[in-house]
């Protein structure tokens, strides 16, 4: 895999020696230190206070001393799969999650109250409902959302992010009626009489961005809804602060369209990009990337191009992941594939032949098989020992597929918070196999590196919650999902959210561990996640977050 050549923006931080009760370096030896010397954004020494003072003297530095007392320092968390602009935008929408609404009438009431405060004609947007958490155990309908507003668009996004429900006006303005065919890779849902229910999924979400908005075809769910540029920048600022509050210092944006690309460039130019972003362009831009010569990682230490994002199937949370024999919880639903296997394999072949890292969303065994087979074929045609192709989520791989992933060097990028939030729902959807959802322990046992991330806004960017869930496999409702061999240790989970995240982004040379020469990116914690009771990891506070040796967040 080609490595990023960074041309850093100037870093003017003064030299500092930081001391703490413990510094977990997460280097190859999992070394522990008590002091760290940083200058101009880079780590110059890690060890004891005496060793760091000696290193400072040798370099002719007079460092400031920062004593963090009984705190524990860990590398800045790397969130290798997230959607920052989408997350920031949804922070400005109406929260209709289970903490706010337990039934469809409660959702309607929340949206109506929001509509009353909006200017005439402004769309009403809500997010966070998960049908199995509602009293009715179903999706709302367009007729129920018509009660919110009949003169403007209303969109209620499912917690999965792969669709949701719209009102009748939205369908009418998009020209969608009962005779409109489903797009490849998506669906306009209908009732038993063939009438539109208002629910839509995956590629059908293209109608949400209007005539002139971003269009992605059948390459992914379209959540690239437009606001004014200044509003988008404000949304990115909001999201950045949430990531930093969780101790996150680097992100892999796993679905970049021209909307995200433009906003990142504006934010970076304004000097407001306070953490690191590696961009994965959505696959509808693959030919454009190749035309521009983007055939390897490119950028600087804060904003870089990393690879191409693909979709194989939908989501387990919204029951659109592809199960050709139907869902146990709803045999009439099969979900869908975004591409026919041969067409998808050709896309992977094209990207791999150009030297690009690929990252493909795949949840069901059928979709994962499509991805593994395509990567194996691409590697057979053009061998590459360090291609680092990724499978995003990789929810339900078979043991045989895991062995093949190990042999091909394929890296799953998982989200334990998915099963923390709705693990029981996956079991309900597909039966007993659902208990294997995100089988991190099986990956580790097979020698497949484990990377964990948030998928924000599908889950909040709270790495300590992800780490606790990876260790315990206990859901939000107290249900333990699957046998113990699916769990990993706290040390492995910390590594999965730091160093392995950096490897998955191709950034391990300068991120992911606290070693000499790397960026001084770290989180300061109130306790040690490797020493507390696993059930208490989420009770640890992120006291501070530092990027380039500068404090960017303080609790």
Coordinates of C-alpha atoms in Angstrom, one line a residue:
X1 CA 0.0 0.0 0.0
X2 CA 1.4 3.4 -0.9
X3 CA 2.0 5.6 2.1
X4 CA 0.9 9.1 2.6
X5 CA 3.7 11.7 2.0
X6 CA 2.7 14.5 4.4
X7 CA 3.4 18.1 3.8
X8 CA 2.3 19.4 7.1
X9 CA 0.8 22.8 7.8
X10 CA 3.1 24.8 10.1
X11 CA 2.9 23.7 13.7
X12 CA 4.1 26.3 16.2
X13 CA 3.6 24.5 19.5
X14 CA 6.2 25.1 22.2
X15 CA 8.2 22.1 23.6
X16 CA 6.4 20.4 26.5
X17 CA 7.1 17.5 28.8
X18 CA 3.8 15.8 29.9
X19 CA 3.7 13.5 32.9
X20 CA 0.9 11.3 34.1
X21 CA 0.3 8.2 36.2
X22 CA 0.6 6.1 33.1
X23 CA 1.1 6.5 29.4
X24 CA 0.0 3.6 27.3
X25 CA 2.0 3.9 24.1
X26 CA 0.3 1.1 22.2
X27 CA 3.6 0.5 20.4
X28 CA 4.6 -3.0 19.3
X29 CA 5.7 -3.9 22.8
X30 CA 2.7 -2.2 24.5
X31 CA 5.3 -0.2 26.5
X32 CA 4.2 1.9 29.5
X33 CA 5.8 5.3 30.3
X34 CA 5.2 8.1 32.7
X35 CA 6.5 11.1 30.7
X36 CA 6.5 12.3 27.1
X37 CA 8.4 15.1 25.4
X38 CA 6.8 16.8 22.4
X39 CA 7.9 19.8 20.2
X40 CA 6.4 21.3 17.2
X41 CA 3.6 18.7 17.1
X42 CA 5.9 15.7 17.2
X43 CA 6.9 13.3 19.9
X44 CA 10.7 13.5 20.7
X45 CA 10.9 11.1 23.7
X46 CA 8.7 8.7 25.7
X47 CA 9.8 7.2 29.0
X48 CA 10.6 8.4 32.4
X49 CA 10.7 12.1 33.4
X50 CA 14.5 11.9 33.7
X51 CA 14.8 10.4 30.2
X52 CA 12.6 13.1 28.7
X53 CA 14.4 15.9 30.4
X54 CA 17.7 14.5 29.1
X55 CA 16.3 14.3 25.6
X56 CA 15.2 17.9 25.9
X57 CA 18.6 19.1 27.1
X58 CA 20.3 17.2 24.3
X59 CA 18.0 19.0 21.8
X60 CA 18.7 22.4 23.4
X61 CA 15.1 22.8 24.5
X62 CA 13.7 24.4 27.6
X63 CA 10.3 22.6 27.8
X64 CA 7.2 23.6 29.7
X65 CA 6.2 20.9 32.2
X66 CA 2.6 19.8 32.2
X67 CA 1.7 17.5 35.1
X68 CA -1.5 15.6 34.4
X69 CA -1.5 14.0 37.9
X70 CA -3.3 10.7 38.2
X71 CA -4.6 10.7 34.7
X72 CA -3.8 8.1 32.0
X73 CA -2.7 9.0 28.5
X74 CA -3.5 6.9 25.5
X75 CA -3.0 7.6 21.8
X76 CA -5.7 9.7 20.2
X77 CA -8.5 7.4 19.1
X78 CA -8.7 6.8 15.4
X79 CA -12.3 6.5 14.1
X80 CA -11.6 4.8 10.8
X81 CA -15.2 4.8 9.6
X82 CA -17.5 7.8 10.3
X83 CA -19.5 10.5 8.5
X84 CA -18.6 13.8 10.1
X85 CA -20.7 16.2 8.0
X86 CA -23.7 13.9 8.1
X87 CA -23.3 13.7 11.8
X88 CA -23.0 17.4 12.2
X89 CA -26.0 18.0 10.0
X90 CA -28.1 15.5 12.0
X91 CA -27.2 17.4 15.1
X92 CA -29.3 20.2 13.7
X93 CA -32.3 17.9 13.0
X94 CA -35.0 16.7 15.3
X95 CA -33.9 13.8 17.6
X96 CA -36.6 11.1 17.3
X97 CA -34.5 8.4 18.9
X98 CA -35.8 6.1 21.7
X99 CA -34.8 8.5 24.4
X100 CA -37.1 11.1 22.9
X101 CA -39.9 9.1 21.4
X102 CA -41.3 5.7 22.1
X103 CA -44.2 5.7 19.7
X104 CA -45.2 7.0 16.3
X105 CA -47.6 9.7 17.8
X106 CA -44.7 11.0 19.9
X107 CA -42.5 11.2 16.8
X108 CA -45.2 13.1 14.9
X109 CA -45.5 15.5 17.9
X110 CA -41.8 16.2 17.9
X111 CA -41.7 16.9 14.2
X112 CA -44.8 19.1 14.3
X113 CA -43.3 21.2 17.1
X114 CA -40.2 21.6 15.0
X115 CA -42.2 22.5 11.8
X116 CA -44.0 25.3 13.7
X117 CA -40.6 27.0 14.4
X118 CA -39.3 26.7 10.9
X119 CA -39.7 29.3 8.1
X120 CA -42.5 28.5 5.6
X121 CA -41.4 25.9 3.1
X122 CA -38.3 24.8 5.0
X123 CA -38.0 20.9 5.1
X124 CA -38.6 19.1 8.4
X125 CA -36.0 16.5 9.1
X126 CA -35.8 14.0 11.9
X127 CA -33.5 11.1 12.7
X128 CA -32.9 8.2 15.0
X129 CA -36.0 6.1 15.1
X130 CA -35.6 2.3 15.0
X131 CA -38.8 0.6 14.3
X132 CA -38.4 -2.3 16.7
X133 CA -37.9 0.2 19.5
X134 CA -41.3 1.8 18.8
X135 CA -44.5 0.7 20.6
X136 CA -46.0 -0.1 17.2
X137 CA -43.0 -2.3 16.1
X138 CA -43.2 -0.8 12.6
X139 CA -42.1 2.1 10.5
X140 CA -44.2 5.2 10.4
X141 CA -46.1 5.8 7.1
X142 CA -46.3 8.8 4.8
X143 CA -49.8 9.4 6.0
X144 CA -48.6 9.8 9.6
X145 CA -45.9 12.2 8.4
X146 CA -48.5 14.1 6.4
X147 CA -49.9 15.1 9.9
X148 CA -46.6 17.0 10.4
X149 CA -46.9 19.1 7.3
X150 CA -48.6 18.9 4.0
X151 CA -47.0 21.9 2.4
X152 CA -43.3 21.0 2.7
X153 CA -41.0 18.0 2.6
X154 CA -40.8 15.8 5.8
X155 CA -38.0 13.2 6.1
X156 CA -37.5 10.9 9.1
X157 CA -34.2 9.1 8.8
X158 CA -33.9 5.6 10.2
X159 CA -31.2 5.1 12.8
X160 CA -29.3 3.0 10.3
X161 CA -28.9 6.0 8.0
X162 CA -29.9 3.8 5.0
X163 CA -33.3 5.4 4.4
X164 CA -36.4 6.1 6.4
X165 CA -39.8 7.6 5.8
X166 CA -41.0 10.7 3.8
X167 CA -44.4 12.4 3.6
X168 CA -46.6 12.5 0.5
X169 CA -45.3 15.9 -0.6
X170 CA -41.8 14.6 -0.9
X171 CA -42.8 11.7 -3.1
X172 CA -45.0 14.0 -5.3
X173 CA -42.2 16.5 -5.8
X174 CA -39.8 13.7 -6.8
X175 CA -42.4 12.3 -9.2
X176 CA -42.6 9.0 -7.4
X177 CA -46.0 7.2 -7.5
X178 CA -47.3 3.6 -7.2
X179 CA -46.1 2.8 -10.8
X180 CA -42.5 4.1 -10.2
X181 CA -40.1 1.2 -10.5
X182 CA -37.6 0.5 -7.7
X183 CA -34.1 1.7 -8.5
X184 CA -31.2 -0.7 -8.6
X185 CA -30.0 -1.1 -5.1
X186 CA -33.0 0.5 -3.4
X187 CA -36.7 0.3 -2.8
X188 CA -39.9 2.4 -2.5
X189 CA -41.9 0.3 -0.1
X190 CA -45.5 -0.5 -0.9
X191 CA -48.4 -2.0 1.1
X192 CA -50.4 -5.1 0.1
X193 CA -52.5 -3.0 -2.3
X194 CA -49.4 -1.6 -4.0
X195 CA -49.7 1.9 -2.5
X196 CA -46.5 3.7 -1.5
X197 CA -46.1 3.6 2.3
X198 CA -43.5 6.4 2.3
X199 CA -40.7 4.2 3.5
X200 CA -37.6 4.2 1.2
X201 CA -34.2 2.6 1.5
X202 CA -30.7 2.8 0.1
X203 CA -30.5 3.9 -3.5
X204 CA -34.0 5.2 -3.4
X205 CA -32.7 8.0 -1.2
X206 CA -31.5 9.8 -4.3
X207 CA -34.9 11.6 -4.3
X208 CA -34.0 13.4 -1.1
X209 CA -31.3 15.7 -2.6
X210 CA -33.6 17.5 -5.1
X211 CA -33.0 18.2 -8.8
X212 CA -29.6 19.9 -8.4
X213 CA -28.2 18.1 -5.4
X214 CA -25.6 15.3 -5.2
X215 CA -26.6 12.2 -7.0
X216 CA -24.9 8.9 -6.3
X217 CA -26.9 6.5 -8.4
X218 CA -26.9 3.0 -7.0
X219 CA -23.5 3.4 -5.4
X220 CA -24.8 4.1 -1.9
X221 CA -27.5 5.6 0.3
X222 CA -27.7 9.2 -0.5
X223 CA -27.5 11.3 2.7
X224 CA -25.8 14.2 1.0
X225 CA -28.6 16.7 1.6
X226 CA -27.6 20.3 0.9
X227 CA -27.5 23.3 3.2
X228 CA -25.8 26.7 2.7
X229 CA -22.0 26.3 2.8
X230 CA -21.7 28.4 6.0
X231 CA -24.3 26.1 7.6
X232 CA -22.3 23.0 6.5
X233 CA -19.2 24.5 8.0
X234 CA -21.0 25.2 11.3
X235 CA -22.2 21.5 11.2
X236 CA -18.7 20.3 10.7
X237 CA -17.5 22.4 13.6
X238 CA -20.2 20.9 15.8
X239 CA -19.2 17.4 14.8
X240 CA -15.5 18.1 15.3
X241 CA -16.1 19.1 18.9
X242 CA -18.1 15.9 19.6
X243 CA -15.3 13.8 18.2
X244 CA -12.7 15.6 20.2
X245 CA -14.8 15.3 23.3
X246 CA -14.6 11.5 22.8
X247 CA -10.8 11.6 22.5
X248 CA -10.9 11.1 18.7
X249 CA -8.0 12.8 16.8
X250 CA -8.3 11.2 13.4
X251 CA -11.2 10.1 11.2
X252 CA -11.8 8.1 8.1
X253 CA -14.7 9.8 6.3
X254 CA -16.2 6.7 4.7
X255 CA -18.4 8.4 2.1
X256 CA -17.2 11.6 0.5
X257 CA -19.1 13.2 -2.3
X258 CA -18.4 16.7 -3.8
X259 CA -20.4 18.1 -0.9
X260 CA -18.0 16.8 1.8
X261 CA -14.9 17.4 -0.3
X262 CA -15.8 21.0 -0.8
X263 CA -16.5 21.6 2.9
X264 CA -13.3 20.0 4.0
X265 CA -11.3 22.2 1.7
X266 CA -13.1 25.3 3.0
X267 CA -12.6 24.3 6.6
X268 CA -8.9 23.5 6.0
X269 CA -8.3 26.8 4.2
X270 CA -9.9 28.7 7.1
X271 CA -7.6 26.9 9.6
X272 CA -10.6 25.3 11.3
X273 CA -9.8 21.6 10.7
X274 CA -8.8 20.6 14.3
X275 CA -8.4 16.9 13.8
X276 CA -7.2 14.7 10.9
X277 CA -9.5 13.4 8.1
X278 CA -8.7 10.7 5.6
X279 CA -11.3 10.8 2.8
X280 CA -12.8 7.8 1.0
X281 CA -14.5 9.0 -2.2
X282 CA -17.8 7.2 -2.9
X283 CA -17.5 4.8 -5.9
X284 CA -19.7 6.9 -8.2
X285 CA -16.5 9.1 -8.3
X286 CA -14.1 6.3 -9.2
X287 CA -13.7 7.2 -12.8
X288 CA -13.3 10.9 -11.9
X289 CA -10.6 10.0 -9.4
X290 CA -8.7 7.9 -12.0
X291 CA -9.1 10.7 -14.6
X292 CA -7.5 13.1 -12.2
X293 CA -4.7 10.7 -11.4
X294 CA -5.6 10.0 -7.8
X295 CA -4.0 6.6 -7.8
X296 CA -2.6 6.6 -4.3
X297 CA -2.8 8.5 -1.0
X298 CA -2.5 12.2 -1.3
X299 CA -2.7 15.2 0.9
X300 CA -1.2 16.6 4.1
X301 CA -1.2 15.5 7.7
X302 CA -4.7 17.0 8.4
X303 CA -6.6 16.3 5.2
X304 CA -5.9 13.5 2.8
X305 CA -7.4 11.2 0.1
X306 CA -7.2 7.6 1.2
X307 CA -9.2 5.4 -1.2
X308 CA -12.6 4.5 -2.6
X309 CA -15.8 3.5 -0.7
X310 CA -18.2 0.9 -2.2
X311 CA -21.5 -0.7 -1.1
X312 CA -22.4 -4.3 -1.5
X313 CA -25.7 -4.5 0.4
X314 CA -27.8 -2.5 2.8
X315 CA -28.0 -2.4 6.6
X316 CA -29.0 -4.9 9.3
X317 CA -30.5 -2.1 11.4
X318 CA -33.0 -1.2 8.7
X319 CA -33.4 -4.8 7.4
X320 CA -32.0 -4.0 3.9
X321 CA -28.8 -6.1 4.1
X322 CA -29.2 -8.8 1.5
X323 CA -30.6 -12.2 2.6
X324 CA -32.0 -13.9 -0.5
X325 CA -34.2 -16.3 1.5
X326 CA -35.8 -13.4 3.4
X327 CA -35.6 -12.3 7.1
X328 CA -36.8 -14.5 9.9
X329 CA -38.5 -11.4 11.3
X330 CA -40.2 -10.6 7.9
X331 CA -39.9 -13.3 5.2
X332 CA -41.2 -10.8 2.6
X333 CA -38.0 -8.7 3.0
X334 CA -34.8 -9.8 1.3
X335 CA -32.9 -6.5 1.3
X336 CA -30.8 -5.8 -1.8
X337 CA -27.4 -5.7 -3.4
X338 CA -26.2 -2.4 -4.8
X339 CA -24.4 -4.1 -7.8
X340 CA -24.6 -7.4 -9.5
X341 CA -21.6 -9.5 -8.5
X342 CA -19.9 -9.3 -11.9
X343 CA -20.3 -5.5 -12.1
X344 CA -19.0 -5.1 -8.6
X345 CA -16.0 -7.3 -9.2
X346 CA -15.1 -5.2 -12.2
X347 CA -15.2 -2.0 -10.1
X348 CA -12.9 -3.6 -7.5
X349 CA -10.6 -4.8 -10.3
X350 CA -10.4 -1.3 -11.8
X351 CA -9.6 0.3 -8.4
X352 CA -7.1 -2.3 -7.3
X353 CA -5.3 -2.2 -10.7
X354 CA -4.8 1.5 -10.2
X355 CA -3.3 0.9 -6.7
X356 CA -6.3 2.2 -4.8
X357 CA -7.4 1.0 -1.4
X358 CA -11.0 -0.1 -1.4
X359 CA -13.5 0.0 1.5
X360 CA -16.8 -1.9 0.9
X361 CA -19.9 -1.9 3.1
X362 CA -21.1 -5.5 3.4
X363 CA -23.2 -7.0 6.1
X364 CA -24.8 -10.3 5.1
X365 CA -22.8 -13.5 4.3
X366 CA -23.9 -13.2 0.7
X367 CA -22.6 -9.7 0.3
X368 CA -19.4 -10.5 2.2
X369 CA -18.9 -13.4 -0.2
X370 CA -19.2 -11.0 -3.1
X371 CA -16.6 -8.7 -1.7
X372 CA -14.1 -11.4 -0.7
X373 CA -14.4 -13.1 -4.1
X374 CA -13.9 -9.9 -6.0
X375 CA -10.8 -9.0 -3.9
X376 CA -9.3 -12.5 -4.3
X377 CA -9.8 -12.2 -8.1
X378 CA -8.2 -8.7 -8.2
X379 CA -5.2 -9.9 -6.2
X380 CA -4.8 -12.9 -8.4
X381 CA -4.6 -10.7 -11.4
X382 CA -2.3 -8.1 -9.8
X383 CA -0.6 -9.5 -6.6
X384 CA -0.1 -6.9 -3.9
X385 CA 1.1 -8.0 -0.4
X386 CA -0.2 -4.9 1.3
X387 CA -3.3 -3.7 -0.5
X388 CA -5.3 -3.4 2.7
X389 CA -8.7 -3.7 1.1
X390 CA -11.4 -3.2 3.8
X391 CA -14.8 -4.6 4.5
X392 CA -16.9 -2.0 6.4
X393 CA -19.1 -3.4 9.1
X394 CA -18.5 -7.0 8.0
X395 CA -21.4 -8.0 10.2
X396 CA -21.9 -11.7 9.6
X397 CA -19.0 -13.3 7.9
X398 CA -18.9 -17.1 7.9
X399 CA -15.8 -18.8 9.5
X400 CA -14.6 -19.9 6.1
X401 CA -14.8 -16.3 4.8
X402 CA -12.8 -15.1 7.8
X403 CA -10.1 -17.6 6.9
X404 CA -10.0 -16.3 3.4
X405 CA -9.9 -12.7 4.6
X406 CA -6.8 -13.6 6.7
X407 CA -5.1 -15.1 3.6
X408 CA -5.9 -12.1 1.4
X409 CA -5.0 -9.5 3.9
X410 CA -8.5 -8.1 4.0
X411 CA -9.2 -5.8 7.0
X412 CA -12.7 -5.6 8.5
X413 CA -13.7 -2.3 10.1
X414 CA -16.3 -3.0 12.7
X415 CA -18.6 -1.0 15.0
X416 CA -19.3 -2.7 18.3
X417 CA -21.8 0.1 19.1
X418 CA -24.0 -1.4 16.4
X419 CA -24.7 -4.4 18.5
X420 CA -24.7 -2.4 21.7
X421 CA -27.6 -0.4 20.3
X422 CA -29.6 -3.0 18.4
X423 CA -28.0 -6.4 18.8
X424 CA -31.3 -7.9 19.9
X425 CA -32.9 -6.6 16.8
X426 CA -30.4 -8.4 14.6
X427 CA -31.2 -11.7 16.3
X428 CA -34.9 -10.9 15.8
X429 CA -34.3 -10.1 12.1
X430 CA -32.3 -13.2 11.1
X431 CA -32.5 -15.6 14.0
X432 CA -29.8 -17.3 16.0
X433 CA -27.0 -16.4 13.6
X434 CA -27.5 -12.8 14.6
X435 CA -25.6 -13.5 17.9
X436 CA -22.4 -13.6 15.8
X437 CA -22.9 -10.0 14.7
X438 CA -19.4 -8.4 14.5
X439 CA -17.5 -11.5 15.6
X440 CA -14.4 -9.7 16.8
X441 CA -13.0 -12.7 18.7
X442 CA -13.2 -14.9 15.7
X443 CA -11.3 -12.3 13.6
X444 CA -8.6 -12.1 16.3
X445 CA -8.3 -15.9 16.5
X446 CA -7.9 -16.2 12.8
X447 CA -5.2 -13.6 12.6
X448 CA -7.4 -10.9 11.0
X449 CA -6.5 -7.5 12.5
X450 CA -9.4 -5.9 14.4
X451 CA -10.3 -2.3 13.8
X452 CA -13.2 -0.7 15.6
X453 CA -14.9 2.6 14.9
X454 CA -18.2 4.5 15.4
X455 CA -20.0 4.9 12.0
X456 CA -21.2 8.3 13.5
X457 CA -24.0 9.3 13.3
X458 CA -25.3 5.7 13.4
X459 CA -23.6 5.6 16.8
X460 CA -22.1 8.4 18.9
X461 CA -18.3 8.8 18.5
X462 CA -17.6 7.5 22.0
X463 CA -14.6 5.2 21.7
X464 CA -14.7 4.1 25.4
X465 CA -18.3 2.8 24.8
X466 CA -17.1 0.9 21.7
X467 CA -14.2 -0.6 23.7
X468 CA -16.4 -1.7 26.6
X469 CA -18.8 -3.3 24.2
X470 CA -16.0 -5.1 22.3
X471 CA -14.9 -6.6 25.6
X472 CA -18.3 -7.5 27.1
X473 CA -20.7 -7.9 24.2
X474 CA -23.4 -6.6 26.5
X475 CA -26.0 -4.5 24.8
X476 CA -27.6 -1.2 25.9
X477 CA -30.5 -3.3 27.3
X478 CA -28.2 -5.7 29.3
X479 CA -28.4 -8.6 26.9
X480 CA -25.1 -10.5 26.2
X481 CA -24.8 -11.2 22.6
X482 CA -23.3 -14.6 21.7
X483 CA -20.6 -16.7 23.4
X484 CA -17.4 -15.5 25.0
X485 CA -15.2 -16.4 22.0
X486 CA -16.7 -13.4 20.2
X487 CA -15.2 -11.0 22.7
X488 CA -11.7 -9.5 22.7
X489 CA -9.6 -8.2 25.6
X490 CA -9.4 -4.6 26.7
X491 CA -5.9 -4.3 25.4
X492 CA -6.9 -5.6 22.0
X493 CA -9.9 -3.2 21.9
X494 CA -7.7 -0.2 22.7
X495 CA -5.3 -1.2 20.0
X496 CA -8.2 -1.7 17.6
X497 CA -9.4 1.9 18.2
X498 CA -5.9 3.4 17.9
X499 CA -3.0 1.7 16.1
X500 CA -5.1 -0.7 14.0
X501 CA -7.4 2.2 13.0
X502 CA -4.3 4.1 11.8
X503 CA -3.2 1.0 9.8
X504 CA -6.6 0.7 8.2
X505 CA -6.2 4.3 7.1
X506 CA -2.6 3.8 5.9
X507 CA -1.4 6.3 8.6
X508 CA 0.5 4.0 11.1
X509 CA 3.8 5.8 10.3
X510 CA 2.6 8.9 12.1
X511 CA -0.6 8.0 14.0
X512 CA -2.0 5.4 16.3
X513 CA 0.7 5.0 18.9
X514 CA 2.8 7.3 21.1
X515 CA 6.3 6.8 19.6
X516 CA 9.2 9.0 18.8
X517 CA 8.6 10.8 15.5
X518 CA 4.9 10.5 15.5
X519 CA 2.3 13.2 15.8
X520 CA 1.6 14.2 19.5
X521 CA -2.0 13.2 19.3
X522 CA -3.4 11.8 22.5
X523 CA -6.3 11.5 24.9
X524 CA -6.1 12.1 28.6
X525 CA -8.4 9.7 30.6
X526 CA -9.5 9.8 34.2
X527 CA -8.7 6.1 34.6
X528 CA -7.1 3.2 32.8
X529 CA -9.4 1.2 30.5
X530 CA -7.2 -1.9 30.8
X531 CA -7.4 -1.9 34.6
X532 CA -11.0 -1.0 35.5
X533 CA -13.8 -3.5 35.6
X534 CA -14.8 -4.0 31.9
X535 CA -18.4 -3.0 32.8
X536 CA -17.0 0.4 34.0
X537 CA -15.0 1.4 31.0
X538 CA -17.7 3.8 29.8
X539 CA -17.6 5.6 33.2
X540 CA -14.1 6.8 32.4
X541 CA -14.0 10.5 31.5
X542 CA -12.0 11.9 28.6
X543 CA -10.4 14.8 30.4
X544 CA -8.5 16.3 27.5
X545 CA -7.7 15.7 23.9
X546 CA -4.5 16.9 22.2
X547 CA -3.6 17.2 18.5
X548 CA -0.2 18.2 17.4
X549 CA 0.9 18.7 21.0
X550 CA -1.9 21.3 21.6
X551 CA -4.9 20.9 23.8
X552 CA -8.0 20.9 21.6
X553 CA -10.6 19.8 24.2
X554 CA -10.9 20.0 27.9
X555 CA -13.8 18.4 29.8

